[in-house]
Amino acid sequence: MAKVLVADDSATAVALLQNAVSEAGHVSLVATNGDDAMRLAVAEKPALILLDVVMPKVDGFQVCRRLRKQPETASTPIVIVTSKDQETDKFWGIRQGANDYITKPFEPKALADLIRKHIG
């Protein structure tokens, strides 16, 4: 059982993401803004980060870029989970260091498959 950081400011999205993490057999940590996401990622060293883009304080693209520069999180898989569905958004997310990108609303099975892909 691995730790998965769920970073999203929507309570509904957090519940859906936690459900997918639990379904995949893992436990979740929750951050509701970019600052908390970065702090928890470094302190807790999760096996995977599920990261929204539109969050208070620091957006998910910035969080992703900053985590890639930290030795503790440089190789942690990051999946961006967002409502930003333009090809340019996806391109930018991958360019910032995300391993995968999935748009909301997502199929729970598709997200569970991504979780398994990155942490088994």
PDB file of C-alpha atoms in Angstrom:
ATOM      1  CA  MET A   1       0.000   0.000   0.000  1.00  0.00           C
ATOM      2  CA  ALA A   2       1.543   3.264  -1.185  1.00  0.00           C
ATOM      3  CA  LYS A   3       0.828   6.909  -0.352  1.00  0.00           C
ATOM      4  CA  VAL A   4      -0.715   9.006  -3.120  1.00  0.00           C
ATOM      5  CA  LEU A   5      -0.885  12.786  -2.824  1.00  0.00           C
ATOM      6  CA  VAL A   6      -4.217  14.166  -4.049  1.00  0.00           C
ATOM      7  CA  ALA A   7      -3.898  17.908  -4.724  1.00  0.00           C
ATOM      8  CA  ASP A   8      -7.176  19.604  -5.639  1.00  0.00           C
ATOM      9  CA  ASP A   9      -9.195  22.464  -4.179  1.00  0.00           C
ATOM     10  CA  SER A  10     -12.601  20.950  -5.019  1.00  0.00           C
ATOM     11  CA  ALA A  11     -14.084  18.761  -2.272  1.00  0.00           C
ATOM     12  CA  THR A  12     -16.006  16.782  -4.895  1.00  0.00           C
ATOM     13  CA  ALA A  13     -12.882  16.141  -6.971  1.00  0.00           C
ATOM     14  CA  VAL A  14     -10.917  15.174  -3.851  1.00  0.00           C
ATOM     15  CA  ALA A  15     -13.594  12.609  -2.927  1.00  0.00           C
ATOM     16  CA  LEU A  16     -13.562  11.116  -6.451  1.00  0.00           C
ATOM     17  CA  LEU A  17      -9.764  11.013  -6.530  1.00  0.00           C
ATOM     18  CA  GLN A  18      -9.550   9.447  -3.071  1.00  0.00           C
ATOM     19  CA  ASN A  19     -12.049   6.818  -4.165  1.00  0.00           C
ATOM     20  CA  ALA A  20      -9.885   5.910  -7.182  1.00  0.00           C
ATOM     21  CA  VAL A  21      -6.762   5.764  -4.984  1.00  0.00           C
ATOM     22  CA  SER A  22      -8.548   3.515  -2.496  1.00  0.00           C
ATOM     23  CA  GLU A  23      -9.887   1.310  -5.302  1.00  0.00           C
ATOM     24  CA  ALA A  24      -6.314   0.833  -6.506  1.00  0.00           C
ATOM     25  CA  GLY A  25      -5.347  -0.313  -2.997  1.00  0.00           C
ATOM     26  CA  HIS A  26      -3.481   2.775  -1.791  1.00  0.00           C
ATOM     27  CA  VAL A  27      -3.932   5.541   0.789  1.00  0.00           C
ATOM     28  CA  SER A  28      -4.266   9.224   0.003  1.00  0.00           C
ATOM     29  CA  LEU A  29      -2.906  12.431   1.459  1.00  0.00           C
ATOM     30  CA  VAL A  30      -4.796  15.624   0.585  1.00  0.00           C
ATOM     31  CA  ALA A  31      -3.624  19.121  -0.269  1.00  0.00           C
ATOM     32  CA  THR A  32      -6.116  21.832  -1.242  1.00  0.00           C
ATOM     33  CA  ASN A  33      -3.671  24.400  -2.601  1.00  0.00           C
ATOM     34  CA  GLY A  34      -0.345  24.461  -4.402  1.00  0.00           C
ATOM     35  CA  ASP A  35       1.730  25.446  -1.360  1.00  0.00           C
ATOM     36  CA  ASP A  36       0.404  22.527   0.683  1.00  0.00           C
ATOM     37  CA  ALA A  37       0.927  20.174  -2.259  1.00  0.00           C
ATOM     38  CA  MET A  38       4.609  21.085  -2.470  1.00  0.00           C
ATOM     39  CA  ARG A  39       5.084  20.867   1.301  1.00  0.00           C
ATOM     40  CA  LEU A  40       3.389  17.460   1.572  1.00  0.00           C
ATOM     41  CA  ALA A  41       5.192  16.084  -1.479  1.00  0.00           C
ATOM     42  CA  VAL A  42       8.593  16.845   0.040  1.00  0.00           C
ATOM     43  CA  ALA A  43       7.680  15.833   3.605  1.00  0.00           C
ATOM     44  CA  GLU A  44       5.689  12.660   2.880  1.00  0.00           C
ATOM     45  CA  LYS A  45       7.458  11.427  -0.273  1.00  0.00           C
ATOM     46  CA  PRO A  46       4.340   9.906  -1.894  1.00  0.00           C
ATOM     47  CA  ALA A  47       4.673   7.219  -4.531  1.00  0.00           C
ATOM     48  CA  LEU A  48       2.442   9.252  -6.887  1.00  0.00           C
ATOM     49  CA  ILE A  49       0.991  12.771  -7.099  1.00  0.00           C
ATOM     50  CA  LEU A  50      -2.444  13.469  -8.613  1.00  0.00           C
ATOM     51  CA  LEU A  51      -2.331  17.197  -9.319  1.00  0.00           C
ATOM     52  CA  ASP A  52      -5.034  19.650 -10.328  1.00  0.00           C
ATOM     53  CA  VAL A  53      -3.972  22.717 -12.308  1.00  0.00           C
ATOM     54  CA  VAL A  54      -6.392  25.391 -11.089  1.00  0.00           C
ATOM     55  CA  MET A  55      -5.672  25.752  -7.366  1.00  0.00           C
ATOM     56  CA  PRO A  56      -5.189  28.645  -4.938  1.00  0.00           C
ATOM     57  CA  LYS A  57      -1.793  30.130  -4.120  1.00  0.00           C
ATOM     58  CA  VAL A  58       0.321  28.215  -6.676  1.00  0.00           C
ATOM     59  CA  ASP A  59      -1.173  26.532  -9.751  1.00  0.00           C
ATOM     60  CA  GLY A  60      -0.526  22.907 -10.623  1.00  0.00           C
ATOM     61  CA  PHE A  61       1.784  23.690 -13.536  1.00  0.00           C
ATOM     62  CA  GLN A  62       4.040  25.680 -11.201  1.00  0.00           C
ATOM     63  CA  VAL A  63       3.858  22.944  -8.552  1.00  0.00           C
ATOM     64  CA  CYS A  64       4.870  20.346 -11.124  1.00  0.00           C
ATOM     65  CA  ARG A  65       7.803  22.408 -12.352  1.00  0.00           C
ATOM     66  CA  ARG A  66       9.014  23.129  -8.801  1.00  0.00           C
ATOM     67  CA  LEU A  67       8.701  19.495  -7.694  1.00  0.00           C
ATOM     68  CA  ARG A  68      10.827  18.402 -10.644  1.00  0.00           C
ATOM     69  CA  LYS A  69      13.606  20.687  -9.367  1.00  0.00           C
ATOM     70  CA  GLN A  70      13.533  19.216  -5.824  1.00  0.00           C
ATOM     71  CA  PRO A  71      15.825  16.203  -5.319  1.00  0.00           C
ATOM     72  CA  GLU A  72      13.217  14.555  -3.044  1.00  0.00           C
ATOM     73  CA  THR A  73      10.491  14.681  -5.702  1.00  0.00           C
ATOM     74  CA  ALA A  74      12.345  14.884  -9.023  1.00  0.00           C
ATOM     75  CA  SER A  75      11.434  11.328  -9.990  1.00  0.00           C
ATOM     76  CA  THR A  76       8.020  11.035  -8.297  1.00  0.00           C
ATOM     77  CA  PRO A  77       5.362  10.274 -10.925  1.00  0.00           C
ATOM     78  CA  ILE A  78       2.923  13.153 -11.402  1.00  0.00           C
ATOM     79  CA  VAL A  79      -0.455  12.794 -13.108  1.00  0.00           C
ATOM     80  CA  ILE A  80      -2.225  16.052 -13.853  1.00  0.00           C
ATOM     81  CA  VAL A  81      -5.985  15.691 -13.316  1.00  0.00           C
ATOM     82  CA  THR A  82      -7.723  18.835 -14.555  1.00  0.00           C
ATOM     83  CA  SER A  83     -10.651  20.359 -16.399  1.00  0.00           C
ATOM     84  CA  LYS A  84      -8.185  22.145 -18.705  1.00  0.00           C
ATOM     85  CA  ASP A  85      -8.804  20.064 -21.819  1.00  0.00           C
ATOM     86  CA  GLN A  86      -7.062  21.923 -24.637  1.00  0.00           C
ATOM     87  CA  GLU A  87      -4.162  20.248 -26.441  1.00  0.00           C
ATOM     88  CA  THR A  88      -1.979  23.211 -25.505  1.00  0.00           C
ATOM     89  CA  ASP A  89      -2.773  22.609 -21.815  1.00  0.00           C
ATOM     90  CA  LYS A  90      -1.789  18.963 -22.100  1.00  0.00           C
ATOM     91  CA  PHE A  91       1.378  19.892 -23.973  1.00  0.00           C
ATOM     92  CA  TRP A  92       2.268  22.459 -21.290  1.00  0.00           C
ATOM     93  CA  GLY A  93       1.575  19.996 -18.450  1.00  0.00           C
ATOM     94  CA  ILE A  94       3.863  17.357 -19.933  1.00  0.00           C
ATOM     95  CA  ARG A  95       6.436  20.046 -20.652  1.00  0.00           C
ATOM     96  CA  GLN A  96       6.391  21.045 -16.960  1.00  0.00           C
ATOM     97  CA  GLY A  97       7.304  17.479 -16.021  1.00  0.00           C
ATOM     98  CA  ALA A  98       4.032  15.584 -15.644  1.00  0.00           C
ATOM     99  CA  ASN A  99       4.155  11.894 -16.510  1.00  0.00           C
ATOM    100  CA  ASP A 100       0.497  11.758 -17.565  1.00  0.00           C
ATOM    101  CA  TYR A 101      -2.466  14.079 -18.068  1.00  0.00           C
ATOM    102  CA  ILE A 102      -6.148  13.192 -17.661  1.00  0.00           C
ATOM    103  CA  THR A 103      -9.096  15.560 -17.968  1.00  0.00           C
ATOM    104  CA  LYS A 104     -12.159  15.951 -15.772  1.00  0.00           C
ATOM    105  CA  PRO A 105     -14.647  14.467 -15.808  1.00  0.00           C
ATOM    106  CA  PHE A 106     -12.667  11.258 -15.898  1.00  0.00           C
ATOM    107  CA  GLU A 107     -13.690   7.641 -15.977  1.00  0.00           C
ATOM    108  CA  PRO A 108     -12.838   6.141 -12.556  1.00  0.00           C
ATOM    109  CA  LYS A 109     -11.412   3.041 -14.248  1.00  0.00           C
ATOM    110  CA  ALA A 110      -9.147   5.175 -16.461  1.00  0.00           C
ATOM    111  CA  LEU A 111      -7.732   6.945 -13.410  1.00  0.00           C
ATOM    112  CA  ALA A 112      -7.331   3.682 -11.489  1.00  0.00           C
ATOM    113  CA  ASP A 113      -5.453   2.290 -14.502  1.00  0.00           C
ATOM    114  CA  LEU A 114      -3.108   5.308 -14.466  1.00  0.00           C
ATOM    115  CA  ILE A 115      -2.508   4.848 -10.746  1.00  0.00           C
ATOM    116  CA  ARG A 116      -1.641   1.186 -11.312  1.00  0.00           C
ATOM    117  CA  LYS A 117       0.564   2.119 -14.274  1.00  0.00           C
ATOM    118  CA  HIS A 118       2.707   4.355 -12.102  1.00  0.00           C
ATOM    119  CA  ILE A 119       2.774   2.482  -8.777  1.00  0.00           C
ATOM    120  CA  GLY A 120       1.387  -0.973  -9.396  1.00  0.00           C
TER     121      GLY A 120
END
